[in-house]
Tab-separated table of N, CA and C in Angstrom:
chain	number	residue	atom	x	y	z
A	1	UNK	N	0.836	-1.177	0.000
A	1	UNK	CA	0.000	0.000	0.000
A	1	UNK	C	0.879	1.237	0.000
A	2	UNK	N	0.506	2.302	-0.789
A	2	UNK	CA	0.954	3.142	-0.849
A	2	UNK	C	0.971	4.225	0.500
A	3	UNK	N	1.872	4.691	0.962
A	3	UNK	CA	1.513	5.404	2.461
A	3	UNK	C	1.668	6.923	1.673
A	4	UNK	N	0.013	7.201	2.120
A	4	UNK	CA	-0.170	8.709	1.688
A	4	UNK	C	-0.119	9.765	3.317
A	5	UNK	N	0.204	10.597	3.368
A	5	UNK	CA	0.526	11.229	4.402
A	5	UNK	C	-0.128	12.337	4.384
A	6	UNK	N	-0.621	12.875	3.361
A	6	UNK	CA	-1.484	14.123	3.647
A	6	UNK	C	-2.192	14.145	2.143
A	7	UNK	N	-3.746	14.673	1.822
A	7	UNK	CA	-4.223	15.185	0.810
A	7	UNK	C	-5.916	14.831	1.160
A	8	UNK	N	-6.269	16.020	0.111
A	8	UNK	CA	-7.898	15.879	0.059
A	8	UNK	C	-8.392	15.908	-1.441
A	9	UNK	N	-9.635	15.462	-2.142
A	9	UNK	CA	-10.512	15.911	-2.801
A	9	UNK	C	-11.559	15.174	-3.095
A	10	UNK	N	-12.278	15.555	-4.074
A	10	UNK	CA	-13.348	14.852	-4.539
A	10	UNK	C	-13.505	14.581	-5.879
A	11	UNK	N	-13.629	13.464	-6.636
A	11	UNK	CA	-13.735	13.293	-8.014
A	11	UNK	C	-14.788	12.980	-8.364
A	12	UNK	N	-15.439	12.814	-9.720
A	12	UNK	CA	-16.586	12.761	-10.307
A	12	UNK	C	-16.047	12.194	-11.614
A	13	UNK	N	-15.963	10.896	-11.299
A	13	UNK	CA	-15.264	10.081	-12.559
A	13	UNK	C	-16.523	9.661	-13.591
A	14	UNK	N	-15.807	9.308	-14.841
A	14	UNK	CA	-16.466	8.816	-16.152
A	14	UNK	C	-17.358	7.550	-16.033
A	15	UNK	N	-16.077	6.723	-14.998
A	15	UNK	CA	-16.514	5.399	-14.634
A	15	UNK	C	-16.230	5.255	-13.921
A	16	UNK	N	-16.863	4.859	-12.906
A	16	UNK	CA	-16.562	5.163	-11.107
A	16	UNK	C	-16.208	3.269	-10.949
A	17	UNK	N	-16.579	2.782	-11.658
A	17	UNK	CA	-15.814	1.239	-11.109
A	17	UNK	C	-14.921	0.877	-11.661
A	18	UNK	N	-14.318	1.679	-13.164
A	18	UNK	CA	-12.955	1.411	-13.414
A	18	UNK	C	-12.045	2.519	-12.518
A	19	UNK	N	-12.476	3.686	-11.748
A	19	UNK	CA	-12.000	4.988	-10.945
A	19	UNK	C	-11.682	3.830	-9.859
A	20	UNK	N	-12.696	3.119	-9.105
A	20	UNK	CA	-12.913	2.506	-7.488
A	20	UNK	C	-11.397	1.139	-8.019
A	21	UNK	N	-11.429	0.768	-9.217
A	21	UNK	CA	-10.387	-0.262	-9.220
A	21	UNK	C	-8.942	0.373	-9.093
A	22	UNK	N	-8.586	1.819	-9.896
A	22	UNK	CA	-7.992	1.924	-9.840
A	22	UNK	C	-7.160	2.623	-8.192
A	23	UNK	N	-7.911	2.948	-7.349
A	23	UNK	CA	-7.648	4.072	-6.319
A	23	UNK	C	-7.487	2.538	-5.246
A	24	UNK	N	-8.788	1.850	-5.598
A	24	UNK	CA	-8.773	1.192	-4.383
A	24	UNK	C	-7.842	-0.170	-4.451
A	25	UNK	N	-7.953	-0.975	-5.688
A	25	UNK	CA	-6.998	-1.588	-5.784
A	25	UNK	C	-5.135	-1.608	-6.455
A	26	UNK	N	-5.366	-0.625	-7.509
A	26	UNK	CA	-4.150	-0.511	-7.905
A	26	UNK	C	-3.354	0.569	-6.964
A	27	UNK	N	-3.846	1.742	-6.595
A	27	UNK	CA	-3.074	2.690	-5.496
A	27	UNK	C	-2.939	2.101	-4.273
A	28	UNK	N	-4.100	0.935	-3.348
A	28	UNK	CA	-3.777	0.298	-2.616
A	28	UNK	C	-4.866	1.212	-1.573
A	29	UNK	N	-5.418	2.110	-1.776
A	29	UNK	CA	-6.013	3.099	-0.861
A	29	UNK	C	-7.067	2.163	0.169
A	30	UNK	N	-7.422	2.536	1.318
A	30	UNK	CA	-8.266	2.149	2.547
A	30	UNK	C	-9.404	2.821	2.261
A	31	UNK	N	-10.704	2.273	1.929
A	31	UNK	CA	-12.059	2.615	2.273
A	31	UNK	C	-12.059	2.820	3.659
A	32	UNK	N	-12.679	4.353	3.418
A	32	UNK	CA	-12.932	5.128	4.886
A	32	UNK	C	-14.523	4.530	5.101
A	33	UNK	N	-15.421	4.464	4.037
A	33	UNK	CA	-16.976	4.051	4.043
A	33	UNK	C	-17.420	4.543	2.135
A	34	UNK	N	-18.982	3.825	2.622
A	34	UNK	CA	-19.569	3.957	1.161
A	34	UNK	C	-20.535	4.135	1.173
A	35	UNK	N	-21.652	4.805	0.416
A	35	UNK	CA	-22.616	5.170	0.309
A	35	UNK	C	-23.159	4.941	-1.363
A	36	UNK	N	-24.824	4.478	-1.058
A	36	UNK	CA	-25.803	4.449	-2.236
A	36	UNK	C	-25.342	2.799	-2.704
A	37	UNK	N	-25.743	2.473	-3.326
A	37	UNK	CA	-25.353	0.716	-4.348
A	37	UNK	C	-24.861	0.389	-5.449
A	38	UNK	N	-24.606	-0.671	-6.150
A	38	UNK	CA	-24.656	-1.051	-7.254
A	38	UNK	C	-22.920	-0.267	-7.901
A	39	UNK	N	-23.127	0.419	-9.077
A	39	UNK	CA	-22.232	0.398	-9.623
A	39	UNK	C	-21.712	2.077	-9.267
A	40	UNK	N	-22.931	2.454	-8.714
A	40	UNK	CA	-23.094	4.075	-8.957
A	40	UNK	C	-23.076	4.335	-7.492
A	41	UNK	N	-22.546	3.745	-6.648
A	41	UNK	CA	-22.256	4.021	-4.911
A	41	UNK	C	-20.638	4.867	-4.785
A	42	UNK	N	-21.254	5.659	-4.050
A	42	UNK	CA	-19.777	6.630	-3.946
A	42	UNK	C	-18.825	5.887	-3.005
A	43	UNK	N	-17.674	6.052	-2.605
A	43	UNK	CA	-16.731	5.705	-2.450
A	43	UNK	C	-15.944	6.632	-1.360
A	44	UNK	N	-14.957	6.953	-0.342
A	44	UNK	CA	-14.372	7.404	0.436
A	44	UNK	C	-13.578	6.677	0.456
A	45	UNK	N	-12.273	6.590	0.340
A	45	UNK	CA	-11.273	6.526	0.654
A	45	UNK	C	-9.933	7.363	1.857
A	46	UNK	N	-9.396	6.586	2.484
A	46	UNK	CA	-8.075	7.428	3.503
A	46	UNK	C	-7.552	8.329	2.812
A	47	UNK	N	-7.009	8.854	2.783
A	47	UNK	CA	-5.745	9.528	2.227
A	47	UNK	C	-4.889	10.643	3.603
A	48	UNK	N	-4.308	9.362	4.239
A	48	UNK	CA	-3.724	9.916	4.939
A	48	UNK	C	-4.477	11.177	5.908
A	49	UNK	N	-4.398	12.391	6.493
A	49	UNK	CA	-4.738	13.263	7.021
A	49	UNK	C	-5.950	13.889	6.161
A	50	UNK	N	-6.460	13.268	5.110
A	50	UNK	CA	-7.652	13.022	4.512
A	50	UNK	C	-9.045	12.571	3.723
A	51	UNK	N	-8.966	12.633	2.719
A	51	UNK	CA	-10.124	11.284	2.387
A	51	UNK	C	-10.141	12.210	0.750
A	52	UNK	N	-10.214	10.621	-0.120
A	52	UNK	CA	-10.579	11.056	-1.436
A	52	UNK	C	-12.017	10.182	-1.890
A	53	UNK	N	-13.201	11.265	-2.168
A	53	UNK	CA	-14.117	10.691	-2.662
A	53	UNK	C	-14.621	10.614	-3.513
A	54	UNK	N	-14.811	9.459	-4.632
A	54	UNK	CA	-15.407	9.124	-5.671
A	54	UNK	C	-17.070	8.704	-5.406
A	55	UNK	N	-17.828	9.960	-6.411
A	55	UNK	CA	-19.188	10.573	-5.868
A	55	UNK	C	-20.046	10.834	-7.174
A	56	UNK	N	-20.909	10.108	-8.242
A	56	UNK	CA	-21.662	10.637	-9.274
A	56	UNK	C	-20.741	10.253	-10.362
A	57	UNK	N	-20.735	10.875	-11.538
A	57	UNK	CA	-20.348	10.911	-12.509
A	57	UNK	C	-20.206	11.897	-13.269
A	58	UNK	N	-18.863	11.944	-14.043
A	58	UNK	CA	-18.797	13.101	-14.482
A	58	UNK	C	-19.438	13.663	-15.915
A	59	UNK	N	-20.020	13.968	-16.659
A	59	UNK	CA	-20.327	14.231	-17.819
A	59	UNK	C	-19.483	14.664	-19.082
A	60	UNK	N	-19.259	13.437	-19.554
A	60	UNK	CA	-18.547	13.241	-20.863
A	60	UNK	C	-17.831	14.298	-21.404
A	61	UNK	N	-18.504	15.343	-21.699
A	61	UNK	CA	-18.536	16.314	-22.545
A	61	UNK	C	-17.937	17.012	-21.506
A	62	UNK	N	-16.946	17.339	-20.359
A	62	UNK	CA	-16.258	17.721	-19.582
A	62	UNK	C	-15.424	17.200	-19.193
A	63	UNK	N	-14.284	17.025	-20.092
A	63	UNK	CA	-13.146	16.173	-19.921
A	63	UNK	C	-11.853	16.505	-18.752
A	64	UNK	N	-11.725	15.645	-18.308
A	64	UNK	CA	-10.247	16.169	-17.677
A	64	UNK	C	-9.189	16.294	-18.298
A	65	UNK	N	-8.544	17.803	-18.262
A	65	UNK	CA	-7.367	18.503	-19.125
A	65	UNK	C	-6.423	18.233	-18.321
A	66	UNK	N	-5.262	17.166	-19.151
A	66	UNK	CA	-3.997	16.907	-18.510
A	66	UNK	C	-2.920	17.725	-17.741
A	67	UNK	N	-3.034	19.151	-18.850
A	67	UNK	CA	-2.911	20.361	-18.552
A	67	UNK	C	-3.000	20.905	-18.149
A	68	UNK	N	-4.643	20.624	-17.432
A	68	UNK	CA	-5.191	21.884	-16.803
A	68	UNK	C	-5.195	21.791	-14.960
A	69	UNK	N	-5.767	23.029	-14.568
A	69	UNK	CA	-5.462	23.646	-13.294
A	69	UNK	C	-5.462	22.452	-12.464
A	70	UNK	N	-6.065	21.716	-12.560
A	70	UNK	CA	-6.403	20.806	-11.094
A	70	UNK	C	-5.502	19.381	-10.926
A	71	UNK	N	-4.584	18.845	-9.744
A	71	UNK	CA	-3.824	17.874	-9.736
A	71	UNK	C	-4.605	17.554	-8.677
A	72	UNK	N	-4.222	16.142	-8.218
A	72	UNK	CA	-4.371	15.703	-6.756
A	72	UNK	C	-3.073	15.463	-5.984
A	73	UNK	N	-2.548	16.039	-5.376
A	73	UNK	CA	-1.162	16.161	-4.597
A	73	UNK	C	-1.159	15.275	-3.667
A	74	UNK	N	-0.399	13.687	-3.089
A	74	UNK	CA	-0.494	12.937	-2.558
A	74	UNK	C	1.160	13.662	-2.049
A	75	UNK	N	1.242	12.947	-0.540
A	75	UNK	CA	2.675	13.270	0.160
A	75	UNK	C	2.677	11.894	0.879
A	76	UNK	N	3.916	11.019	0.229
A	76	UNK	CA	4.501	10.350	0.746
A	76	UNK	C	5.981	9.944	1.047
A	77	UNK	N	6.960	9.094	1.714
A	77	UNK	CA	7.379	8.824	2.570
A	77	UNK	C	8.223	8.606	2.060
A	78	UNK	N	8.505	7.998	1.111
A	78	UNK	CA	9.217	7.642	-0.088
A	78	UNK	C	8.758	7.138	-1.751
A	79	UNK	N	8.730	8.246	-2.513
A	79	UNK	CA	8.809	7.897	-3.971
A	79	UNK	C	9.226	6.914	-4.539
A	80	UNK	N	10.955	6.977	-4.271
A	80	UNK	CA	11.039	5.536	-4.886
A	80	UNK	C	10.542	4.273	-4.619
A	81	UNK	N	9.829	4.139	-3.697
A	81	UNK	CA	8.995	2.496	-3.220
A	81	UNK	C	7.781	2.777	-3.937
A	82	UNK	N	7.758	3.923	-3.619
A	82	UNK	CA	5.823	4.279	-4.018
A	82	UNK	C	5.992	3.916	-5.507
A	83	UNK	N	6.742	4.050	-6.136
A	83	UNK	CA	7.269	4.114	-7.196
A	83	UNK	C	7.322	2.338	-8.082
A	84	UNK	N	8.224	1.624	-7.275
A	84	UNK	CA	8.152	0.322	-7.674
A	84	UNK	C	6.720	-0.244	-7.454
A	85	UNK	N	6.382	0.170	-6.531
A	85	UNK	CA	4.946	-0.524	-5.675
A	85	UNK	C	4.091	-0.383	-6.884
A	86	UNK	N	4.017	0.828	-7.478
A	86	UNK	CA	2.701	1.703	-8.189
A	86	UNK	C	2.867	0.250	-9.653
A	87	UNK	N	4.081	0.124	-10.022
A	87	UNK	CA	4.918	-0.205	-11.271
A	87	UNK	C	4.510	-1.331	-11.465
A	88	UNK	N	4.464	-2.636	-9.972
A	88	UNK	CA	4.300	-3.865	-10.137
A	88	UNK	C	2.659	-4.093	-10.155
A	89	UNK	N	2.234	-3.063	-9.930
A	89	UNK	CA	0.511	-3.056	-9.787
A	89	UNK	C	-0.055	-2.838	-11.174
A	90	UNK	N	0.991	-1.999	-12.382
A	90	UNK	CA	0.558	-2.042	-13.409
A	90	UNK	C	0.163	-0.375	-13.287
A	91	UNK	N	0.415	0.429	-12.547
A	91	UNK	CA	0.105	1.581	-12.962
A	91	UNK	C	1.157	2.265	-13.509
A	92	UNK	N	0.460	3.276	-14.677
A	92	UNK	CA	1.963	3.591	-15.804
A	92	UNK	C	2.155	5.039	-14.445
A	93	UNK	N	3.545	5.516	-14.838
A	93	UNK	CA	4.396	5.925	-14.428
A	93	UNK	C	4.391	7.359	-15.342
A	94	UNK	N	3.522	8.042	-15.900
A	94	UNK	CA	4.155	9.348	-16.822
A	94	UNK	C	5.268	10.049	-16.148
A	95	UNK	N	5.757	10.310	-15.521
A	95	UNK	CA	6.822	11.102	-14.773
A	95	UNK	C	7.445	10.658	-13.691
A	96	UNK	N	9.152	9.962	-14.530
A	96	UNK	CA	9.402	9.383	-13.100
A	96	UNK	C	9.945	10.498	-11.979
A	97	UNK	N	10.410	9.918	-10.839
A	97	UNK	CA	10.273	10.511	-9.898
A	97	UNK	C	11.926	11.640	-10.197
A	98	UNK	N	11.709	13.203	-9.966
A	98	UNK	CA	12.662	13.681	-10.372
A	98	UNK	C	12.800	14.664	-8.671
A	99	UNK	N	13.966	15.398	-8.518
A	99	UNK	CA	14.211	16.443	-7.906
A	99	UNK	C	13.652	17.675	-8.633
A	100	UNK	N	13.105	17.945	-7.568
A	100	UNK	CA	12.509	19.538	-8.557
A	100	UNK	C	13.653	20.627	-7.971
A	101	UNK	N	13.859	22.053	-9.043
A	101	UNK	CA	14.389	22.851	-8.047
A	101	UNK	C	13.876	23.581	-7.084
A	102	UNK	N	12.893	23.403	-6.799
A	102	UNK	CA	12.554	23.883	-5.531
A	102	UNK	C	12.761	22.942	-4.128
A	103	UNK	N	13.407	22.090	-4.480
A	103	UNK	CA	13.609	20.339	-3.704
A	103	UNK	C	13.025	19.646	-3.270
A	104	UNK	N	11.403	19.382	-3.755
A	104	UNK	CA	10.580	17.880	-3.677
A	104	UNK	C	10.707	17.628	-4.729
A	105	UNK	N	10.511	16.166	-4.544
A	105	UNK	CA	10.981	15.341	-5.070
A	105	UNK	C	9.617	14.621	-5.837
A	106	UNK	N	9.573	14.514	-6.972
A	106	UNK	CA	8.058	14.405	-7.125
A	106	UNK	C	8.430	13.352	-8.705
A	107	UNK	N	6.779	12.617	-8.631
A	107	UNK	CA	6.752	11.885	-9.488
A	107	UNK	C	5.243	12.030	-10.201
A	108	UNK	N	4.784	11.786	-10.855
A	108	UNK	CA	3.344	12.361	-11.733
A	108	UNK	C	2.834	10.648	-12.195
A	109	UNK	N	1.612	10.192	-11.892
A	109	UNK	CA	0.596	9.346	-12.656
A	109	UNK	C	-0.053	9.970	-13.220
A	110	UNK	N	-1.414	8.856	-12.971
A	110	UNK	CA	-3.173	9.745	-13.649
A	110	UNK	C	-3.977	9.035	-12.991
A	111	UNK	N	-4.762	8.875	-13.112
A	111	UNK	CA	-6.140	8.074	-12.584
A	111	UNK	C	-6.694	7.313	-14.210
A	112	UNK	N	-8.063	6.882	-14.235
A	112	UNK	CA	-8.382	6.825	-15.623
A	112	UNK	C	-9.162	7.031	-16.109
A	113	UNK	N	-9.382	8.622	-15.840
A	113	UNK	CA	-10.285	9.231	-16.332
A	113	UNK	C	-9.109	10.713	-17.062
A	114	UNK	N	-7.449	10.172	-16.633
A	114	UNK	CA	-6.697	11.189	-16.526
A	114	UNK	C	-6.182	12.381	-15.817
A	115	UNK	N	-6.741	12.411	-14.802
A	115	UNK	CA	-6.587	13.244	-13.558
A	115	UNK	C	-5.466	12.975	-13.037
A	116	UNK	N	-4.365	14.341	-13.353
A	116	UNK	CA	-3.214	14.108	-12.908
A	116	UNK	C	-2.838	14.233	-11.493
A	117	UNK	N	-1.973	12.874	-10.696
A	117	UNK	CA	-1.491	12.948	-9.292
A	117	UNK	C	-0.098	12.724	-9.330
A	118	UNK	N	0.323	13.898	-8.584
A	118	UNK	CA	1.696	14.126	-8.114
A	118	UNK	C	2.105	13.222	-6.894
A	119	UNK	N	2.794	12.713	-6.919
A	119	UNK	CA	3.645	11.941	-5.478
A	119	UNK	C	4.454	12.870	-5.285
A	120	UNK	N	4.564	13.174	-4.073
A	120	UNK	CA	5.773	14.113	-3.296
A	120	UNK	C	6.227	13.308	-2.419
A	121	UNK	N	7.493	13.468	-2.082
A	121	UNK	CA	8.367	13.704	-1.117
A	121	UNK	C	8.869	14.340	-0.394
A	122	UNK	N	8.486	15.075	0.304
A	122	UNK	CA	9.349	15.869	1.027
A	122	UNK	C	11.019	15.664	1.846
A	123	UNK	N	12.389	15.977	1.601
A	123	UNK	CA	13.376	15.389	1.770
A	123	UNK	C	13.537	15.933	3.061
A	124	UNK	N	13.934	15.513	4.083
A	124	UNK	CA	14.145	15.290	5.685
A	124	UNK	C	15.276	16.881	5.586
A	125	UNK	N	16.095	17.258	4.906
A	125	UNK	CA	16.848	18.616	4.405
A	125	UNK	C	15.794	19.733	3.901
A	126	UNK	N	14.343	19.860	3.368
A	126	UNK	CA	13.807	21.141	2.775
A	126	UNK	C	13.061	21.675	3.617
A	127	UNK	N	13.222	22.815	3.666
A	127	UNK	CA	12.544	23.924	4.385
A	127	UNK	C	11.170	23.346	5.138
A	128	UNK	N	10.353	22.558	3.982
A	128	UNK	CA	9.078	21.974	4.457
A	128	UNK	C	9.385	21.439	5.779
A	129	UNK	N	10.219	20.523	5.990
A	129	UNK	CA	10.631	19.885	7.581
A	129	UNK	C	11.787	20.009	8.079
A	130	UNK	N	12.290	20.933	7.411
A	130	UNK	CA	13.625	21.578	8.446
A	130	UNK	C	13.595	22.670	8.763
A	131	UNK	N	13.447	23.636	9.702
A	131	UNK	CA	13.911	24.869	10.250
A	131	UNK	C	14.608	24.777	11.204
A	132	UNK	N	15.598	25.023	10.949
A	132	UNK	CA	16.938	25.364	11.903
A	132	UNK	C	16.407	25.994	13.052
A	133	UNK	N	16.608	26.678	14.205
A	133	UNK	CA	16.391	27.182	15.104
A	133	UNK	C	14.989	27.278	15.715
A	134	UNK	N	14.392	25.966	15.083
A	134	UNK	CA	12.573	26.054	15.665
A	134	UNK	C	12.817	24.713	16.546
């Protein structure tokens, strides 16, 4: 299982039982609870210090832009495991895991509806969890 350490949102996938395979079995994620039946029952998932929920459906004709504004930012513990882990599960990899210059360390999937998620790292050295004199 992937150890997510912090993130939130809510999705409104195309296909919420190829969405629920991919989050719940290929990311490895923990059902927090579920609501409604059948194929069209929403979904909650952990995500660490929050919960991602798959809720309705999204309407076709409103695609998710690879490009565009919205990621889902996952923070975990280590990339490179998250990394092999994600790999042997069969999830593709668009961006392997690089140093950014700002110094997380980040790696990019999708979901499959295309909704791009960032893996972070935060390195035990960046500002995020080091301040000197605190």
């Amino acid at each position: 299982m992937v150890h997510v350490l912090s993130g939130r949102t809510l999705v409104r996938p195309l296909d919420p039982a190829a969405s629920r395979a991919f989050y719940g079995e290929r990311l490895g994620l923990a059902v927090h609870r579920e609501f409604g039946a059948g194929e069209e029952r929403g979904t909650v998932y952990f995500l660490g210090g929050g919960f991602l929920e798959l809720s309705g459906r999204r309407d076709p004709a409103e695609p998710v832009a690879p490009g565009g504004p919205v990621r889902l930012w996952l923070q975990v513990a280590d990339v490179a495991a998250a990394r092999e882990e994600l790999a042997e599960r069969g999830v593709e990899i668009v961006r392997e895991p690089v140093r950014e210059p700002w110094g997380l360390i980040e790696m990019w999937i999708a979901d499959p509806d295309g909704l791009p998620i960032v893996l972070v790292e935060i390195p035990a050295d960046h500002p995020l969890r080091y301040r000197p004199g605190i």
